[in-house]
Structures are given as structure tokens and as C-alpha cells.
Short mmCIF file of C-alpha atoms and ligand atoms in Angstrom, two decimals:
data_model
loop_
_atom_site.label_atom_id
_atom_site.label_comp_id
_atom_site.label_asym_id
_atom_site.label_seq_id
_atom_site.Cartn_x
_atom_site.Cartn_y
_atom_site.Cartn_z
CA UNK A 1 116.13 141.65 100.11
CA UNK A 2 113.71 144.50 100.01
CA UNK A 3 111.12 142.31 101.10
CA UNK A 4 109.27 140.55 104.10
CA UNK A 5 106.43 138.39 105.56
CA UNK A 6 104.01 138.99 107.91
CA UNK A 7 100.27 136.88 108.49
CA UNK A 8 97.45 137.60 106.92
CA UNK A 9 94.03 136.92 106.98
CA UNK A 10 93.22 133.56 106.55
CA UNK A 11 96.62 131.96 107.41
CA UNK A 12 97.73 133.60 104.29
CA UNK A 13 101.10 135.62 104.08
CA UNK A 14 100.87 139.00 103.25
CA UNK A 15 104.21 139.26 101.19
CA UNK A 16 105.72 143.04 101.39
CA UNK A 17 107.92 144.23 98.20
CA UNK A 18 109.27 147.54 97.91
CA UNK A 19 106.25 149.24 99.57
CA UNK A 20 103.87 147.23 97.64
CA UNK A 21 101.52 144.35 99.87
CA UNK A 22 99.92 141.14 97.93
CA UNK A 23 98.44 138.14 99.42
CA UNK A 24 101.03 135.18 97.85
CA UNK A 25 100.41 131.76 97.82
CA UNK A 26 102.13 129.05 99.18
CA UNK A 27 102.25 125.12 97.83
CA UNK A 28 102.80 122.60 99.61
CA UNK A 29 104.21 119.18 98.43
CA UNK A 30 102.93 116.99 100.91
CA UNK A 31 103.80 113.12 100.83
CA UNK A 32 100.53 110.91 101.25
CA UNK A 33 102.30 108.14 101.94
CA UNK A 34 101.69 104.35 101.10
CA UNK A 35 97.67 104.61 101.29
CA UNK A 36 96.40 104.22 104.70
CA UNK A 37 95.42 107.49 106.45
CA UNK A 38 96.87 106.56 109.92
CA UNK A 39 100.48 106.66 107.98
CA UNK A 40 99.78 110.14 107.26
CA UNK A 41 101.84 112.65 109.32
CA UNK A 42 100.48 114.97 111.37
CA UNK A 43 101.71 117.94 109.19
CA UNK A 44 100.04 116.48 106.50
CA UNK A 45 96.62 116.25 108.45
CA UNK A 46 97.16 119.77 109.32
CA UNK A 47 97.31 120.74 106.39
CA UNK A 48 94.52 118.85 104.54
CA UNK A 49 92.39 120.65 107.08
CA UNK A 50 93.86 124.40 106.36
CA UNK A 51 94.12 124.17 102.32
CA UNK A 52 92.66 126.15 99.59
CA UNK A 53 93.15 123.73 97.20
CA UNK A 54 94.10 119.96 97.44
CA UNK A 55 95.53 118.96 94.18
CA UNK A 56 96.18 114.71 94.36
CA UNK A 57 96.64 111.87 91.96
CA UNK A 58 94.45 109.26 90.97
CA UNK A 59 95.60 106.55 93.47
CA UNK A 60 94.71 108.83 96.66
CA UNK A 61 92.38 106.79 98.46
CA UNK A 62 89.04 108.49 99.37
CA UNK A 63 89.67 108.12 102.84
CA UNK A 64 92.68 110.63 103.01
CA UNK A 65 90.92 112.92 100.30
CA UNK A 66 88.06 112.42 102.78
CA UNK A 67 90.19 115.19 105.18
CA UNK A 68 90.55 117.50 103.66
CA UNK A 69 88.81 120.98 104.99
CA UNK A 70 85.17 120.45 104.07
CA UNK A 71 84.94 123.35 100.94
CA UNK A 72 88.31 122.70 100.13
CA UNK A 73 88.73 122.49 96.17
CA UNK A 74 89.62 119.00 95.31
CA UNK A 75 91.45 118.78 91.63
CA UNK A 76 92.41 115.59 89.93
CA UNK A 77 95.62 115.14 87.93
CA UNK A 78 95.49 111.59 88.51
CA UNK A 79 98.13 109.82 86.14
CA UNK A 80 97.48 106.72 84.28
CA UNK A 81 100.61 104.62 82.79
CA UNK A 82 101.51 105.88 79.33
CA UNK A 83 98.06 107.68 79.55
CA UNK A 84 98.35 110.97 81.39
CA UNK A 85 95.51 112.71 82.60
CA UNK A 86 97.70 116.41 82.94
CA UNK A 87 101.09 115.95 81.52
CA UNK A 88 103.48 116.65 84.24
CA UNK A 89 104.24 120.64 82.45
CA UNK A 90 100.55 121.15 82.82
CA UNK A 91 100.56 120.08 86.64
CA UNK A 92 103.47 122.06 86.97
CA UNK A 93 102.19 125.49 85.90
CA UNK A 94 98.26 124.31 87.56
CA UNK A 95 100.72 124.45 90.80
CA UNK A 96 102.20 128.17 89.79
CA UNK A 97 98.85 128.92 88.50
CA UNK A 98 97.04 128.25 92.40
CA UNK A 99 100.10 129.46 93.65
CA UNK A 100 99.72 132.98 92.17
CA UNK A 101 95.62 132.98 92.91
CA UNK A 102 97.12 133.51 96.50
CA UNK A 103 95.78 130.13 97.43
CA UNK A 104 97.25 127.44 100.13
CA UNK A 105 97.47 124.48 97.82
CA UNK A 106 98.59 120.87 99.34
CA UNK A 107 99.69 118.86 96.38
CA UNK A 108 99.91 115.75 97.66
CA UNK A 109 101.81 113.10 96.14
CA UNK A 110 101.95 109.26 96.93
CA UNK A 111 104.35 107.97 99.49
CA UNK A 112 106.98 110.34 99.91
CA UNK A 113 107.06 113.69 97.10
CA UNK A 114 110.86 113.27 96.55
CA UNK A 115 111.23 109.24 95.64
CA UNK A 116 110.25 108.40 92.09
CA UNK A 117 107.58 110.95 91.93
CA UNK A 118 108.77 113.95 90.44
CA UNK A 119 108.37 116.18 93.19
CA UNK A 120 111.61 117.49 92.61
CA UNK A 121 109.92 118.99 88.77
CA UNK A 122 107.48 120.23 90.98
CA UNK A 123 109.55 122.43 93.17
CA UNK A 124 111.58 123.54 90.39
CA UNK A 125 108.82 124.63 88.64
CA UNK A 126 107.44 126.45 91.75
CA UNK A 127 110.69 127.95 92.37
CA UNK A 128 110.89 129.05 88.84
CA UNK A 129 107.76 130.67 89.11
CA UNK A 130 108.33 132.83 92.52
CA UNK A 131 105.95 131.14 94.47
CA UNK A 132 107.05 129.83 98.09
CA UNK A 133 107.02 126.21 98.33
CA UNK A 134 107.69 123.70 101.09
CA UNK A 135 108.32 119.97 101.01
CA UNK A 136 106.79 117.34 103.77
CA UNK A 137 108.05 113.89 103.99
CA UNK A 138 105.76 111.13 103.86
CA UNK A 139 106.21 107.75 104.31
CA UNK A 140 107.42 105.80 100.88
CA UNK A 141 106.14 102.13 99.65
CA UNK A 142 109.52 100.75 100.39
CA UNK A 143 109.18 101.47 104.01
CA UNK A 144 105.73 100.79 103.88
CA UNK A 145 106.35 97.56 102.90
CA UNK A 146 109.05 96.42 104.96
CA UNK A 147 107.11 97.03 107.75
CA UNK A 148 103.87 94.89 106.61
CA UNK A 149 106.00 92.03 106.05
CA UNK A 150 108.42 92.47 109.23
CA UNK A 151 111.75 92.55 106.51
CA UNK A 152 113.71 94.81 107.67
CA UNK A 153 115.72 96.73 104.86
CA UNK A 154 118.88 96.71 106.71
CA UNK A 155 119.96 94.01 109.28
CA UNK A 156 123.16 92.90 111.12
CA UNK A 157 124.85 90.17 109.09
CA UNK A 158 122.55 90.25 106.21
CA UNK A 159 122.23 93.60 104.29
CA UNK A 160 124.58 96.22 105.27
CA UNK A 161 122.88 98.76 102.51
CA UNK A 162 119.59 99.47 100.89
CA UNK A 163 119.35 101.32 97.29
CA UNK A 164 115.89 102.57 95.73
CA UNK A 165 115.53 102.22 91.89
CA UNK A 166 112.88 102.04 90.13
CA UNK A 167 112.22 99.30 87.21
CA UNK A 168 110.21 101.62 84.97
CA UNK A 169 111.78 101.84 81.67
CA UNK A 170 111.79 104.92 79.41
CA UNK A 171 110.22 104.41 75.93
CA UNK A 172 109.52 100.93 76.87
CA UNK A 173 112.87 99.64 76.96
CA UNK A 174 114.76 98.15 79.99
CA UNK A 175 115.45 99.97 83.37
CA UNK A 176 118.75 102.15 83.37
CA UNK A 177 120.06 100.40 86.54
CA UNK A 178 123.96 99.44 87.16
CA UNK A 179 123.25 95.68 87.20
CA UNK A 180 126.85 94.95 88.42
CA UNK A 181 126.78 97.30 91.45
CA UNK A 182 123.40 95.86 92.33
CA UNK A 183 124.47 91.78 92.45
CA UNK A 184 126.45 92.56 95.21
CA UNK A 185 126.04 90.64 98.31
CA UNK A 186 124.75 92.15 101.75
CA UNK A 187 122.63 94.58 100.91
CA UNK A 188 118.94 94.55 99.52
CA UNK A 189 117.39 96.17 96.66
CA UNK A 190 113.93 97.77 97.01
CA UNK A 191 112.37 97.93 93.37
CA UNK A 192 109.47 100.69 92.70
CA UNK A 193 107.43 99.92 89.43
CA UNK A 194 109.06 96.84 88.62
CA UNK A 195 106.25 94.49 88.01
CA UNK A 196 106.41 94.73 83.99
CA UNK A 197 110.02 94.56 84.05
CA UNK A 198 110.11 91.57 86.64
CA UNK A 199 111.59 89.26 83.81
CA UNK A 200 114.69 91.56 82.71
CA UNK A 201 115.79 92.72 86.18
CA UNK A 202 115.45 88.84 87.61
CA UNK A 203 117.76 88.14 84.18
CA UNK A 204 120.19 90.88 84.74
CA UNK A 205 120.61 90.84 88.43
CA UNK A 206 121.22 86.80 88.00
CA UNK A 207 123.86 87.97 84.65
CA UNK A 208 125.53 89.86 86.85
CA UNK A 209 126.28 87.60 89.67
CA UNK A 210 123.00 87.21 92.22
CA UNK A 211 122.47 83.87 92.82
CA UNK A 212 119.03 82.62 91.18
CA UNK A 213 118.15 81.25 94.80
CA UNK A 214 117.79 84.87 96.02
CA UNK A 215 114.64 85.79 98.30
CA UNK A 216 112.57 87.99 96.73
CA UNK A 217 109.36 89.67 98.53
CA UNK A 218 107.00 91.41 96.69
CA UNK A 219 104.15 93.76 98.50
CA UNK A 220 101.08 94.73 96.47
CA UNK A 221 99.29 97.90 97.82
CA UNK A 222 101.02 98.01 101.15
CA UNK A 223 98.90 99.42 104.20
CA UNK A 224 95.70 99.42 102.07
CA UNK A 225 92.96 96.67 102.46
CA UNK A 226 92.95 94.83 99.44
CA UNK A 227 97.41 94.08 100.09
CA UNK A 228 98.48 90.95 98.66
CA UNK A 229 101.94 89.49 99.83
CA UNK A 230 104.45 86.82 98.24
CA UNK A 231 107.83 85.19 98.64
CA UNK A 232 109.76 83.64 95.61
CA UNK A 233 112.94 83.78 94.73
CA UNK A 234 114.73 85.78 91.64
CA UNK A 235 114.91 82.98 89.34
CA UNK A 236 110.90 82.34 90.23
CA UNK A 237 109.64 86.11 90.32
CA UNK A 238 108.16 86.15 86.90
CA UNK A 239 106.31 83.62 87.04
CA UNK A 240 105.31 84.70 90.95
CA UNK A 241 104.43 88.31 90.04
CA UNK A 242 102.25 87.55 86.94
CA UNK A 243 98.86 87.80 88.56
CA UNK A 244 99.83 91.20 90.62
CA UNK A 245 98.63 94.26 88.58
CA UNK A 246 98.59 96.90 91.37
CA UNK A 247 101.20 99.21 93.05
CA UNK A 248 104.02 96.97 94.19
CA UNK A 249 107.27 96.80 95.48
CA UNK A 250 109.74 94.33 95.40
CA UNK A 251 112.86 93.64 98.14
CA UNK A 252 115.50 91.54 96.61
CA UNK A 253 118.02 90.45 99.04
CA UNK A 254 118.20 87.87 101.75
CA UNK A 255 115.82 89.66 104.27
CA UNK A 256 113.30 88.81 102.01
CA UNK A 257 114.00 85.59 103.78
CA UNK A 258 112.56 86.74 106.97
CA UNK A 259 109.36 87.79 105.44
CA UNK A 260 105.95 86.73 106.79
CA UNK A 261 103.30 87.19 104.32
CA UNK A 262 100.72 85.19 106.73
CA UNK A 263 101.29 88.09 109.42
CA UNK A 264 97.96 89.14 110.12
CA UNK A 265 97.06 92.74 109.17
CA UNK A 266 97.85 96.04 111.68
CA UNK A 267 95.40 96.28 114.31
CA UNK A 268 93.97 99.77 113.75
CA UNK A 269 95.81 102.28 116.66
CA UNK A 270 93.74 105.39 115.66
CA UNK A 271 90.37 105.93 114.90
CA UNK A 272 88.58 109.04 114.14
CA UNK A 273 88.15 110.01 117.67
CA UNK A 274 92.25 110.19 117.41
CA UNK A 275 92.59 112.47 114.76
CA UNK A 276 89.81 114.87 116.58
CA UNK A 277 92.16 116.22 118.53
CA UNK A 278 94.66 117.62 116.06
CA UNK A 279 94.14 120.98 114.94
CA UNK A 280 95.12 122.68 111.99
C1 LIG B 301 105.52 106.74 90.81
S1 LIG B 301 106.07 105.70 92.08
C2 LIG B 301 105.75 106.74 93.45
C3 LIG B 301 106.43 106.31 94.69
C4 LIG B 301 106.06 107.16 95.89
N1 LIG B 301 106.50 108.51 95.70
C5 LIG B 301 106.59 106.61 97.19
O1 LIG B 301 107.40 107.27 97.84
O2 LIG B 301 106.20 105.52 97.58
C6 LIG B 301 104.77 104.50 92.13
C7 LIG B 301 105.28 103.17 92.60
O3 LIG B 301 105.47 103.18 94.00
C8 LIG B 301 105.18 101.90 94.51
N2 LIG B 301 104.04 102.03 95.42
C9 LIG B 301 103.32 103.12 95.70
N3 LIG B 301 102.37 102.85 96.62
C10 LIG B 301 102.50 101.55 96.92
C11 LIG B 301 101.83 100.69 97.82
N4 LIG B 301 100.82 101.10 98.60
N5 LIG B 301 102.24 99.40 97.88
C12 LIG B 301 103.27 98.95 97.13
N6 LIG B 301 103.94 99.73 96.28
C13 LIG B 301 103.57 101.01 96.17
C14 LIG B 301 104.85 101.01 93.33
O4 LIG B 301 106.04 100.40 92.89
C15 LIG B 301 104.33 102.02 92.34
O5 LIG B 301 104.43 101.55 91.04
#
């Protein structure tokens, strides 16, 4: 490749091509994770505190917005169901547009950028349109979740697998999900968007074989303040989930069973003074 980096000013890389220097820009697809800041990895904070441009969703809670590098340009693309704010094409090329400005742009996404939020549009895009892009993990609702509740995903003797799906349906039908291959004993099923569809993936996971007796847990907005918690069962989770309108997720699978939705919240580890010392 004729081609190389070296630094520039302002963190910036100065990208050399065939004799030619420009200042390109590089995006970053950071995962936000479940809402609270202190789930935030420390790449992430770094960062928030170096970028150009912060481009989030509507769901980022003020708090992580909040560090971002005072002057830093904040841009909302927030997504509302069937009513999007910026159509995901129109994020993408915003992202190629910053990116070829010569900006350091931290897209940050909710939970983690690569489950079931079309980060993986997002680096296509970027990759489509020459500009260098770089993926951080963040922590996903599922895991999020789990934790709040103390249900493990995976445990000895009970689930011996965990598989992510998502009960959003296309076009308002059902979810596209292998039913069959999802009964199956020993292993748990962590559902993202499934609220609306609670009734036909109780129905079809009972059709195909999982006993209506089931536990079911369902977190609504893990890690954040306002989380609610519940324990049903499949054949109950309609009925159970009808009052829950925010982000939830639902485990399916008998460590539901060892759920405690009384736990008492986190006690806070890190306060500001904690993130002081991290420097971008
Ligand atoms: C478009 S998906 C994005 C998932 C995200 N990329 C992740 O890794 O968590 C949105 C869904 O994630 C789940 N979700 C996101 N944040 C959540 C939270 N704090 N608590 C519970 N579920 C959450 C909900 O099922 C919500 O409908």
C-alpha cells in the first residue's frame, strides 16, 4: 500500500497517499452499554473525553452524554419504534459525512454496537466509504440483566447454552426465530425487544415443546434507576409483561428460577472522584 499513518495535531492521523498528506477521520462505534455510566468501559470514557463529535441515540441517558469533552458536538439520531428520527442510510452516510470532515466521531450505540443494533450497517457503510473505523465492546442488556437479578445465563446442571434473538418482527408480523431449536431443554433464551411479541413467542416456544411451567424473568431498564423486575412463567408472561413499556429483556429458561427481583439495587463503587483519574 502506497500509504501510511503518522499523528497529527490534535490526536488526529495525518494519513499519507502517494505524496499527498490529509487529516482523515476516524469513527468510532463505541457500545454505551445497558444505561448506567459506571458500566461504561474505560475506552469508552476515553473517548467521550477526546471526540469531535458524539453522535448517540435517543435512549442515552444524560449522565453518559454528560462526558463527553465539554465543546464536543452532540448530534441526535435518536430512533423511535416505527418512527425514525434519521433512517438508518441517513445515519450511515452522517457517519462517512464526519468521517471525511477529518473529525474523531464516537457513535455510540446502546449496550454493545454489534447485538441487535446495526452496528454491523454502520461499519459497512464506513468501510464502504474509506474512512477508518474501530469497534468497542460494551456491555449488552442481556448481561446487564443477568447480573441485576443474580441469573446467571449459563449454570452447571441447568443451562448448558445461551442464544440471543430478538422478538422484533419485520412488517409487524411474528419474530423469524427457529421455535423448535429454541424448546430445547438446558439452555436459556435471552429475548431483546420482545415485549409486543410476548404472546406469540410464549405460544410458540410452548407449540414446540417448552413446558408452560417455564421460569421466565423479565428486566425493564436494567442498571438504570427507574428498573422494574418480574418472575412468571411462559404460560403467565403476557399477562405479567402487560404493564412494562420500557427497554426489556426477557431470560426464558430455568435460571430464571434463581432470580431475585427483591435484591436490593448495586451499591454505587465509583463516583466522580473515580472517573477523575482517567485520562483521555
Ligand atoms: C435495538 S436493541 C439494542 C440492544 C443493544 N445493542 C444491547 O447490546 O443491549 C434494544 C433492545 O435491547 C434491550 N435493552 C436495551 N437496554 C436495555 C436495558 N437497560 N434494560 C433492559 N433491556 C434493554 C431491550 O430489549 C431493547 O428493546
Amino acid at each position: 500500500m502506497a500509504g501510511g499513518h503518522k499523528q497529527g495535531e490534535a490526536g488526529k492521523r495525518l494519513v499519507v497517499l502517494k505524496g499527498q498528506a490529509a487529516c482523515a477521520g476516524v469513527v468510532w462505534l463505541v457500545g454505551a452499554g445497558p444505561g448506567d455510566p459506571d458500566l461504561l468501559t474505560v475506552k469508552a470514557l476515553r473517548l467521550l473525553r477526546g471526540a469531535d463529535v458524539v453522535v448517540h441515540d435517543r435512549l442515552t441517558p444524560r449522565a453518559i452524554l454528560d462526558l463527553a469533552r465539554p465543546g464536543a458536538r452532540m448530534i441526535d439520531v435518536g430512533k423511535r419504534k416505527s418512527r425514525h428520527t434519521l433512517p438508518q442510510e441517513g445515519i450511515n452516510q452522517l457517519l462517512v459525512a464526519l468521517g471525511r470532515e477529518g473529525l474523531n466521531v464516537v457513535r455510540l450505540k446502546g449496550g454493545d454496537p454489534f447485538m441487535f443494533g446495526r452496528g454491523g450497517e454502520e461499519l459497512e457503510a464506513l468501510r464502504a466509504g474509506g474512512i477508518e473505523a474501530h469497534v468497542v465492546p460494551g456491555v449488552t442488556a442481556a448481561l446487564a440483566a443477568a447480573a441485576d437479578i443474580g441469573a446467571p445465563l449459563t449454570h452447571r446442571g441447568l443451562a448448558q447454552a445461551v442464544t440471543f434473538v430478538t422478538g422484533h418482527a419485520a412488517s409487524g408480523g411474528e419474530p423469524n426465530l427457529d421455535w423448535v431449536a429454541l424448546a430445547k431443554a438446558n439452555q436459556t433464551v435471552a429475548i431483546y425487544m420482545g415485549l409486543s411479541s410476548a404472546p406469540v413467542i410464549a405460544a410458540r416456544l410452548i407449540a414446540a415443546g417448552r413446558a408452560a411451567s417455564t421460569p421466565v424473568a423479565v428486566v425493564e431498564n436494567a442498571s438504570l434507576p427507574d428498573e422494574r423486575r418480574l418472575t412468571t412463567t411462559l404460560g403467565a408472561l403476557p399477562e405479567a409483561v402487560r404493564a412494562l413499556d420500557g427497554p426489556a429483556l426477557l431470560i426464558v429458561g430455568e435460571v430464571a428460577a434463581l432470580a431475585q427481583v427483591d435484591r436490593p439495587p448495586e451499591i454505587a463503587g465509583l463516583d466522580d472522584q473515580s472517573f477523575a483519574g482517567v485520562s483521555s
